[in-house]
CSV table of C-alpha atoms in Angstrom, one decimal:
chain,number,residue,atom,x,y,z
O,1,UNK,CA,44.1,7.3,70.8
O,2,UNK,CA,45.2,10.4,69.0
O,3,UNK,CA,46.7,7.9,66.3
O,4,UNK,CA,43.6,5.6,65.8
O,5,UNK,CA,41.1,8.7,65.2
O,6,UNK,CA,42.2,9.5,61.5
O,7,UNK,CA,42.1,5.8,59.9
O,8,UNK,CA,38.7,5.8,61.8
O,9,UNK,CA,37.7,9.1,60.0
O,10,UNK,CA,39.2,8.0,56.7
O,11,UNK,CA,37.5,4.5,57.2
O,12,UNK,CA,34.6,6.7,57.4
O,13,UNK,CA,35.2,8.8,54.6
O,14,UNK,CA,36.1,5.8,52.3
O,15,UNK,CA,32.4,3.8,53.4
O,16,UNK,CA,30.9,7.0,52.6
O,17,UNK,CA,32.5,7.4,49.5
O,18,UNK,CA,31.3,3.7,48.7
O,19,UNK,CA,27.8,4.0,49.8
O,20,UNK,CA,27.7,6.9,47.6
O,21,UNK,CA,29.0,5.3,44.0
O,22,UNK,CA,26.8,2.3,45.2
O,23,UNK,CA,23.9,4.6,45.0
O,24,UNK,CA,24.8,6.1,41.7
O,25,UNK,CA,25.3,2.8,40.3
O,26,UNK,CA,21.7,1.5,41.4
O,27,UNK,CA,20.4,4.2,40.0
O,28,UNK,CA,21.3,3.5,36.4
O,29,UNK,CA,18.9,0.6,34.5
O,30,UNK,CA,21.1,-1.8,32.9
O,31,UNK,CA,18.7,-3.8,29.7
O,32,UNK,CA,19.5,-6.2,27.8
O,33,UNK,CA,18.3,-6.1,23.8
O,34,UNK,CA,18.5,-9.2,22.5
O,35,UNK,CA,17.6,-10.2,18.9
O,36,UNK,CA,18.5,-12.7,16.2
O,37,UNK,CA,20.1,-10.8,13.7
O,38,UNK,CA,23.6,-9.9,12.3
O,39,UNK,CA,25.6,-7.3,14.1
O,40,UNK,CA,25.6,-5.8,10.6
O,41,UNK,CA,21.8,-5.3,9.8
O,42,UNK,CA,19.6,-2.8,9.5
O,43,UNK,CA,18.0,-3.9,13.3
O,44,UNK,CA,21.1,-3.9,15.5
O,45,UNK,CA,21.9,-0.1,13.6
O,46,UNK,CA,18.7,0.7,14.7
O,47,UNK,CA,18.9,-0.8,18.7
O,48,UNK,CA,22.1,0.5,18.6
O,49,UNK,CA,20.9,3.6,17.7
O,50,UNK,CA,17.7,3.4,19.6
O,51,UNK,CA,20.3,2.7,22.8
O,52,UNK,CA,22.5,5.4,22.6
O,53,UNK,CA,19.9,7.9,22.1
O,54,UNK,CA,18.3,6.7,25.2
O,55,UNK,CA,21.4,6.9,27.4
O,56,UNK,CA,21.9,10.3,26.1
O,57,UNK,CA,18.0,11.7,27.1
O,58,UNK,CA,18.2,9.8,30.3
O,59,UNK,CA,21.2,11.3,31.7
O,60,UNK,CA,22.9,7.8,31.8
O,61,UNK,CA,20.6,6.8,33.9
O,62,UNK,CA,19.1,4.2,31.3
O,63,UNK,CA,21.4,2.3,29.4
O,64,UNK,CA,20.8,-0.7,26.9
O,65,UNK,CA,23.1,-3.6,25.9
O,66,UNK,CA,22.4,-5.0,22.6
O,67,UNK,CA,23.1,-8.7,22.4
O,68,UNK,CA,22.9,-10.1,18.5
O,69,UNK,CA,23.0,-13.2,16.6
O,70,UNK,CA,20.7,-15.1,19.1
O,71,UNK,CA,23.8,-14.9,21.7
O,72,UNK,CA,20.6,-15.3,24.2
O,73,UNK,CA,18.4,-17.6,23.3
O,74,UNK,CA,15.7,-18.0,20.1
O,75,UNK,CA,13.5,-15.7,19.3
O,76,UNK,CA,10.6,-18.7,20.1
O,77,UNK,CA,11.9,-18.1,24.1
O,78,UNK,CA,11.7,-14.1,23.7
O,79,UNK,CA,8.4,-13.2,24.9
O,80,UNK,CA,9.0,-16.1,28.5
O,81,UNK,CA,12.2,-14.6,28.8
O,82,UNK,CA,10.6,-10.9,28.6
O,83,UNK,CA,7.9,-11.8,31.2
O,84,UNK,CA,10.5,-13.0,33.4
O,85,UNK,CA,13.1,-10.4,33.3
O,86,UNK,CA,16.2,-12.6,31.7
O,87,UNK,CA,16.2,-10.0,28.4
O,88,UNK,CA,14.6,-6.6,28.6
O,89,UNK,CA,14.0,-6.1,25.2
O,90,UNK,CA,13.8,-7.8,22.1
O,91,UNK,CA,12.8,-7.8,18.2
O,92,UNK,CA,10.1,-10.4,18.2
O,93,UNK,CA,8.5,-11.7,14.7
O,94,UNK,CA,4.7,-11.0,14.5
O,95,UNK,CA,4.1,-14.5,13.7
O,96,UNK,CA,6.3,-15.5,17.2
O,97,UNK,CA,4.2,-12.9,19.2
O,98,UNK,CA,1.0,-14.5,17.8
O,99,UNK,CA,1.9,-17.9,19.3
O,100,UNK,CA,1.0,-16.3,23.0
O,101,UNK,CA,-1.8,-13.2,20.9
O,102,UNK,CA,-3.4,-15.4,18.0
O,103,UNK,CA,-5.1,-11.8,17.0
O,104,UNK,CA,-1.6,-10.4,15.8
O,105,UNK,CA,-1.5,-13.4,13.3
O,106,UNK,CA,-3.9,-11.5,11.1
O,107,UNK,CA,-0.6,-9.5,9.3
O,108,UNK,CA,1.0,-13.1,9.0
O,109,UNK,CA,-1.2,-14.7,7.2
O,110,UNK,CA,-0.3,-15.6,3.6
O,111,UNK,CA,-1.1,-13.1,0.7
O,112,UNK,CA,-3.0,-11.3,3.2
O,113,UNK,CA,-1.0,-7.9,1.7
O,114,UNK,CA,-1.8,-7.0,-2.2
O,115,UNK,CA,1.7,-5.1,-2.0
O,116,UNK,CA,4.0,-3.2,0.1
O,117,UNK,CA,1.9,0.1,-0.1
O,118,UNK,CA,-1.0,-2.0,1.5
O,119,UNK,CA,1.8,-2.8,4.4
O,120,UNK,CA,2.9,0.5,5.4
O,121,UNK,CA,-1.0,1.6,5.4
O,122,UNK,CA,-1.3,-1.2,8.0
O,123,UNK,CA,1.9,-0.1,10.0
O,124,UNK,CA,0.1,3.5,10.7
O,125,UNK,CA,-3.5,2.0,11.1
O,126,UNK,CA,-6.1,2.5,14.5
O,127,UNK,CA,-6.2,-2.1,13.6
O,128,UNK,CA,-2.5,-2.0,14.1
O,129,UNK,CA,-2.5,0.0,17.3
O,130,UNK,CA,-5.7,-1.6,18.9
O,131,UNK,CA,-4.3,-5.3,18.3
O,132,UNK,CA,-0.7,-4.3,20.1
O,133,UNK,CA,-3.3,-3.1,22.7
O,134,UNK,CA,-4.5,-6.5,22.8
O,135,UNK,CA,-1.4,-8.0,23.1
O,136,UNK,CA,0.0,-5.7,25.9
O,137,UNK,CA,-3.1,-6.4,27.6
O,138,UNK,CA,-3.0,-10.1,27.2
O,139,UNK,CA,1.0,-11.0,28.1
O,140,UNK,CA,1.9,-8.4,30.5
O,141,UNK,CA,4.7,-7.1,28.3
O,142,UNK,CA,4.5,-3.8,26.2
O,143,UNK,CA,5.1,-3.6,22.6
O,144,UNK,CA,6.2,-0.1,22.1
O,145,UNK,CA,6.7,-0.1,18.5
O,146,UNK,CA,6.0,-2.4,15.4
O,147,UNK,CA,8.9,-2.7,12.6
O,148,UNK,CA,9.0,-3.6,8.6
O,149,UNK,CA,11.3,-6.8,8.7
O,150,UNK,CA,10.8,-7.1,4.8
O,151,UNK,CA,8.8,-9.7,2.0
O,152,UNK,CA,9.3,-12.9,2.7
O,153,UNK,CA,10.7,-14.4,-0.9
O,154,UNK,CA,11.3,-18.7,-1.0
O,155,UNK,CA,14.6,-19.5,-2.2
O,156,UNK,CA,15.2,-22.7,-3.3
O,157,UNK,CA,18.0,-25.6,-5.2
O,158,UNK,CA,15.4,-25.7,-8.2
O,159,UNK,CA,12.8,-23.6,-9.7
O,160,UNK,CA,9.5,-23.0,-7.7
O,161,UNK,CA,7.6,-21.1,-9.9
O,162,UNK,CA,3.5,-22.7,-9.3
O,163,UNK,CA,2.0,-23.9,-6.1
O,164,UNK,CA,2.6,-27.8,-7.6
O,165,UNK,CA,6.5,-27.5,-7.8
O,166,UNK,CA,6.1,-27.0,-3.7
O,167,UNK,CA,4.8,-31.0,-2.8
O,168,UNK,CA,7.0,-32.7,-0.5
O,169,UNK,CA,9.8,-30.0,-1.0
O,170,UNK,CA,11.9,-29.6,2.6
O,171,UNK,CA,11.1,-26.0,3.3
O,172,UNK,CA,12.5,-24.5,6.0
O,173,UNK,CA,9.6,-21.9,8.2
O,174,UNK,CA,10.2,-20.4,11.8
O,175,UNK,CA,8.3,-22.5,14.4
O,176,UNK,CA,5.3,-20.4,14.3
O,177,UNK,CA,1.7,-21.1,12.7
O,178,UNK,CA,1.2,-18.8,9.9
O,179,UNK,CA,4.4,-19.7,8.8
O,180,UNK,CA,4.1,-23.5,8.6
O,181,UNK,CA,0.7,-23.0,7.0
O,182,UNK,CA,2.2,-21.5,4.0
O,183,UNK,CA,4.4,-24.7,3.9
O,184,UNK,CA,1.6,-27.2,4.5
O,185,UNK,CA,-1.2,-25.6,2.4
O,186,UNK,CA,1.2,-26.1,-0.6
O,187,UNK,CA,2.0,-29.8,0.5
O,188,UNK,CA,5.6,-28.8,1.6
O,189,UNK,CA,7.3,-30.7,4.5
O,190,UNK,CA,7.9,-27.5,7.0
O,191,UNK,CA,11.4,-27.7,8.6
O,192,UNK,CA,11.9,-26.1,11.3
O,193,UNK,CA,15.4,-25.7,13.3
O,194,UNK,CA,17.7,-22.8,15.3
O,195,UNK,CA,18.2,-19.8,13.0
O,196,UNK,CA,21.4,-20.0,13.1
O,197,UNK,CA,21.6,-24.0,11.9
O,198,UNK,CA,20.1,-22.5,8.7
O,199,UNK,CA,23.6,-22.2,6.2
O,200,UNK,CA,24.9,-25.9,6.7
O,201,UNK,CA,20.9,-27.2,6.5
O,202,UNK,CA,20.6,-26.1,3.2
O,203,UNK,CA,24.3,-26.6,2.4
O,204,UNK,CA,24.2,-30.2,4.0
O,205,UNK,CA,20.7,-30.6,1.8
O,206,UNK,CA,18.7,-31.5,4.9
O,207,UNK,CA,16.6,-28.8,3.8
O,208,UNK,CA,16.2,-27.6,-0.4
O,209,UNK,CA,14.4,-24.4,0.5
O,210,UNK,CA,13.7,-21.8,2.8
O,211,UNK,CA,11.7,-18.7,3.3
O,212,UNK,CA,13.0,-15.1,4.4
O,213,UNK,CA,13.0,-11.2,3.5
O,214,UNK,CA,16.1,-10.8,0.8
O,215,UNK,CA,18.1,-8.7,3.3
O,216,UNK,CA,18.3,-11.8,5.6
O,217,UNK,CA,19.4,-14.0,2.3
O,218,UNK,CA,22.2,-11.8,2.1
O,219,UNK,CA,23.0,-11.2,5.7
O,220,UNK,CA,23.3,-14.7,6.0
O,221,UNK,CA,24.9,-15.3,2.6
O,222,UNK,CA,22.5,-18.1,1.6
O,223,UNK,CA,23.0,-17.2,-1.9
O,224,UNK,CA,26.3,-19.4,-1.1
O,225,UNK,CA,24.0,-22.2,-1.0
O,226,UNK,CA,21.0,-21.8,-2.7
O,227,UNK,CA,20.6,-20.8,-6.9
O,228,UNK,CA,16.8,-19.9,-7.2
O,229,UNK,CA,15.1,-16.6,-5.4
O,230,UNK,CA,10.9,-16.9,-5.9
O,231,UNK,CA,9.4,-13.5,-5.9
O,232,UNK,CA,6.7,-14.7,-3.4
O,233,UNK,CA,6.2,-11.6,-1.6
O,234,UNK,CA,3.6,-13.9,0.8
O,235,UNK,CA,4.0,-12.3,4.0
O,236,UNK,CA,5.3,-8.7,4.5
O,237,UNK,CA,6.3,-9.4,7.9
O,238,UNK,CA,7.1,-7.0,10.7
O,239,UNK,CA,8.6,-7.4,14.1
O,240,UNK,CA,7.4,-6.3,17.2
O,241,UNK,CA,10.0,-4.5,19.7
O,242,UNK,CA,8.7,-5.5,23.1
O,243,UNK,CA,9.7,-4.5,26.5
O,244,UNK,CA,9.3,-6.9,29.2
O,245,UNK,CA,6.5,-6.4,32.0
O,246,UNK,CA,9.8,-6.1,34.6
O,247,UNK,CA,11.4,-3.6,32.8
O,248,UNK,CA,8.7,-1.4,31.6
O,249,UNK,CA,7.7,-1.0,35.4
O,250,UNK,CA,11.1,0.2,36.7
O,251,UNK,CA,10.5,2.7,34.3
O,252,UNK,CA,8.7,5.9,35.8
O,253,UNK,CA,6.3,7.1,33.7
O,254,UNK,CA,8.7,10.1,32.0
O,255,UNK,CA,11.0,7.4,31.1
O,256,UNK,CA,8.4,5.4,29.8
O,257,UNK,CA,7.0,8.4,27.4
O,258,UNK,CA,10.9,8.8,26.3
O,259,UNK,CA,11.3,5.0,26.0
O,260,UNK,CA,8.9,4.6,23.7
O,261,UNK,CA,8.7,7.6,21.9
O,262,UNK,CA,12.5,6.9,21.3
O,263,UNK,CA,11.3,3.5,19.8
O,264,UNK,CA,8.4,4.6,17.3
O,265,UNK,CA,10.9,7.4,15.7
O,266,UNK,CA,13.7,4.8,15.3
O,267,UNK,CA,11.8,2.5,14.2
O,268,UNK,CA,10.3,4.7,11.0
O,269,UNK,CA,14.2,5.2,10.1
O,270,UNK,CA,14.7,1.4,9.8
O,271,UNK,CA,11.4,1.2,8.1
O,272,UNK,CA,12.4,3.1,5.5
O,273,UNK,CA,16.0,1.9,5.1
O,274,UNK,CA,14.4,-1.8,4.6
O,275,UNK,CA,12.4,-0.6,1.7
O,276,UNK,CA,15.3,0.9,0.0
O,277,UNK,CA,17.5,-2.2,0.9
O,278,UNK,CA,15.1,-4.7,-0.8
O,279,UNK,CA,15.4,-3.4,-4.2
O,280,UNK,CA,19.4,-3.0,-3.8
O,281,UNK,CA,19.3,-6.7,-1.9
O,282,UNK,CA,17.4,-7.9,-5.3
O,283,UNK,CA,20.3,-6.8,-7.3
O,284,UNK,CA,22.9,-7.6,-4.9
O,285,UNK,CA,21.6,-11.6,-5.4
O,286,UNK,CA,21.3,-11.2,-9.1
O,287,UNK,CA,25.4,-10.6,-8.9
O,288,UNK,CA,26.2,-13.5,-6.5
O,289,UNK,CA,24.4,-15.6,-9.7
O,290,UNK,CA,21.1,-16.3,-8.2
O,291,UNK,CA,18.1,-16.5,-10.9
O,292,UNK,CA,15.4,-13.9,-9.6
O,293,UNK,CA,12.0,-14.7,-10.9
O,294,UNK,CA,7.8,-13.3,-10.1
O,295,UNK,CA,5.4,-15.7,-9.4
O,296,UNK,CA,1.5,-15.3,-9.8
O,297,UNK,CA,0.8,-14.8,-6.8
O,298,UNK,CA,-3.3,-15.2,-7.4
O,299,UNK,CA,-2.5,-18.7,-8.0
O,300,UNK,CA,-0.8,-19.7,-4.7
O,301,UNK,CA,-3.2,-17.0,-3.0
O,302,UNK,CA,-6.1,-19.4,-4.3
O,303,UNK,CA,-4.7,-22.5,-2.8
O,304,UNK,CA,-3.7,-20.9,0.5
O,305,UNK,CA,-7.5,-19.8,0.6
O,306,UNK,CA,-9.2,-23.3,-0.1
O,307,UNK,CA,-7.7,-24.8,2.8
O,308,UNK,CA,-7.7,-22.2,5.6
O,309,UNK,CA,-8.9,-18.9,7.1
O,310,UNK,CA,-7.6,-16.0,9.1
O,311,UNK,CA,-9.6,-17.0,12.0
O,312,UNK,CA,-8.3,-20.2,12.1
O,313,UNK,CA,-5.5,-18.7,12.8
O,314,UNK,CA,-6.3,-17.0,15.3
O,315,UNK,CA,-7.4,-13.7,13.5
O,316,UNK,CA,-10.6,-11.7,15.1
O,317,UNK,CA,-13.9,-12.1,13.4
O,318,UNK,CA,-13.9,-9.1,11.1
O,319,UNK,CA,-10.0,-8.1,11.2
O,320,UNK,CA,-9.5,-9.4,8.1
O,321,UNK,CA,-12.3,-7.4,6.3
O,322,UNK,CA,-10.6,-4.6,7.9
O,323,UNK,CA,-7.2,-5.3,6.6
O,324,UNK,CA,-8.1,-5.5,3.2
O,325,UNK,CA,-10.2,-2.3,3.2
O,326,UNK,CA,-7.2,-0.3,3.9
O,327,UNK,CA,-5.6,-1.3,0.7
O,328,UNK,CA,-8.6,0.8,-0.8
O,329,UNK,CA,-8.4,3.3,1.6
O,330,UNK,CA,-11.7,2.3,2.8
O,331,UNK,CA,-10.5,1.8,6.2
């Protein structure tokens, strides 16, 4: 008997012992990031960033996995796989998010921004804030944060310089509405396919164009495959960083303040490195031999005009009116 007490208290001490780094371990939130970019861009810096800042003001108690290069799915499955807890957070396009919101497809809609000043006007506005109210309120998840992601330019095999040179040209959009309405309103045939299948598309000639900020050209070396870049500048486009309705709630509300006040400050960082990388992006193509040229953007503003509307979209009665006043300052 005197032999079988200790391994009974050591059995003890080592189920204790257990219990207790079971109970630590419970206590730390494991997320998942997920996104579609390259390890080397501007947004993985920034989740990467975002995540170790996070693990630092939380004691280790929260800590965030970023997952790039679509490792878990496109971004068109973000906001399901948000509302059911398989990813915790994501960079989602405003255009994607508008697909379940058709409100947020106000700052998609083609030429709806005179210039980039008009943009980061919009980024700081009460219309900003009030329609990522709406969407929070609508899906159940929480965007915490909305990001610059850059003009989107057209590159292309040939010269695209008027809104004529675009009929029956295979232009490659992301499977979201204001984005194939740029394509169809200029009597393009809209391809749509996984990100990733983009390179050997165009470098197959399945598709002779495509539309994307210049930082994304570059990321994914299209310039390899592609001679002409079209100053477009027809949506400055922004993504969303959401948190899923799961996640967000095993958050207490201290966390939550930290989470997302994390977010916004990390997010003005990558804002402003995306502005100063799409001038350097510019001349990085002009090296790799790409022919950089403006367009008039009036004209392709006119035809985009004729044969649609921001509320046929999905846009609010009046948001659009709103939009444009704070290029004035109006607004």
């Amino acid at each position: 008997m005197k032999n079988i007490l200790p391994w009974c208290r050591v059995g003890i001490l080592l189920l204790l012992a257990a219990g207790s780094a079971m109970a630590v371990q419970a206590q730390v939130l494991q997320l998942k990031w997920g996104h579609v970019y390259e390890p080397t861009s501007i947004f993985h810096q920034q989740a990467e960033l975002a995540a170790r800042k996070i693990a630092e003001q939380s004691d280790g108690k929260i800590k965030i996995e970023v997952v790039a290069s679509s490792k878990l799915g496109q971004e068109a499955d973000y906001p399901l796989m948000l509302a059911n807890d398989s990813m915790q957070i994501a960079y989602v396009g405003q255009a994607t998010l508008a697909e379940g919101y058709p409100p947020l497809s106000l700052g998609s809609y083609p030429f709806a921004f005179k210039d980039l000043d008009h943009m980061r006007k919009y980024l700081a506005s009460p219309l900003l804030a009030d329609l990522m109210k709406g969407y929070n309120a609508k899906s159940g998840n929480r965007m915490v944060a909305s990001v610059y992601y850059g003009a989107r330019q057209v590159t292309s095999t040939r010269p695209l310089l008027r809104p004529e040179d675009f009929r029956d040209l295979r232009l490659y959009v992301p499977d979201a509405s204001a984005y194939q309405l740029f394509a169809t309103a200029l009597d393009a045939k809209p391809v749509t396919l996984p990100f990733m299948n983009l390179y050997n598309a165009l470098k197959k000639g399945e598709v002779e164009a495509q539309e994307n900020p210049l930082g994304t050209v570059k990321a994914k070396k299209l310039y390899e495959v592609q001679k002409y870049v079209q100053l477009t500048a027809h949506v400055y486009d922004t993504l969303g960083i959401v948190i899923g309705k799961a996640a967000w709630a095993k958050l207490t509300p201290p966390q939550q303040a930290m989470v997302e006040k994390t977010l916004v400050e990390t997010a003005k960082w990558t804002n402003v490195g995306v502005i100063a990388g799409e001038l350097e992006d510019e001349q990085f193509l002009r090296g790799k031999g790409m022919t950089v040229s403006p367009v008039n953007r009036q004209l392709f503003l006119e035809r985009i005009v004729k044969r649609s509307t921001p509320e046929q979209l999905g846009a609010r009665p009046g948001d659009y009116a709103r939009l444009q006043a704070l290029a004035t300052g109006a607004n």
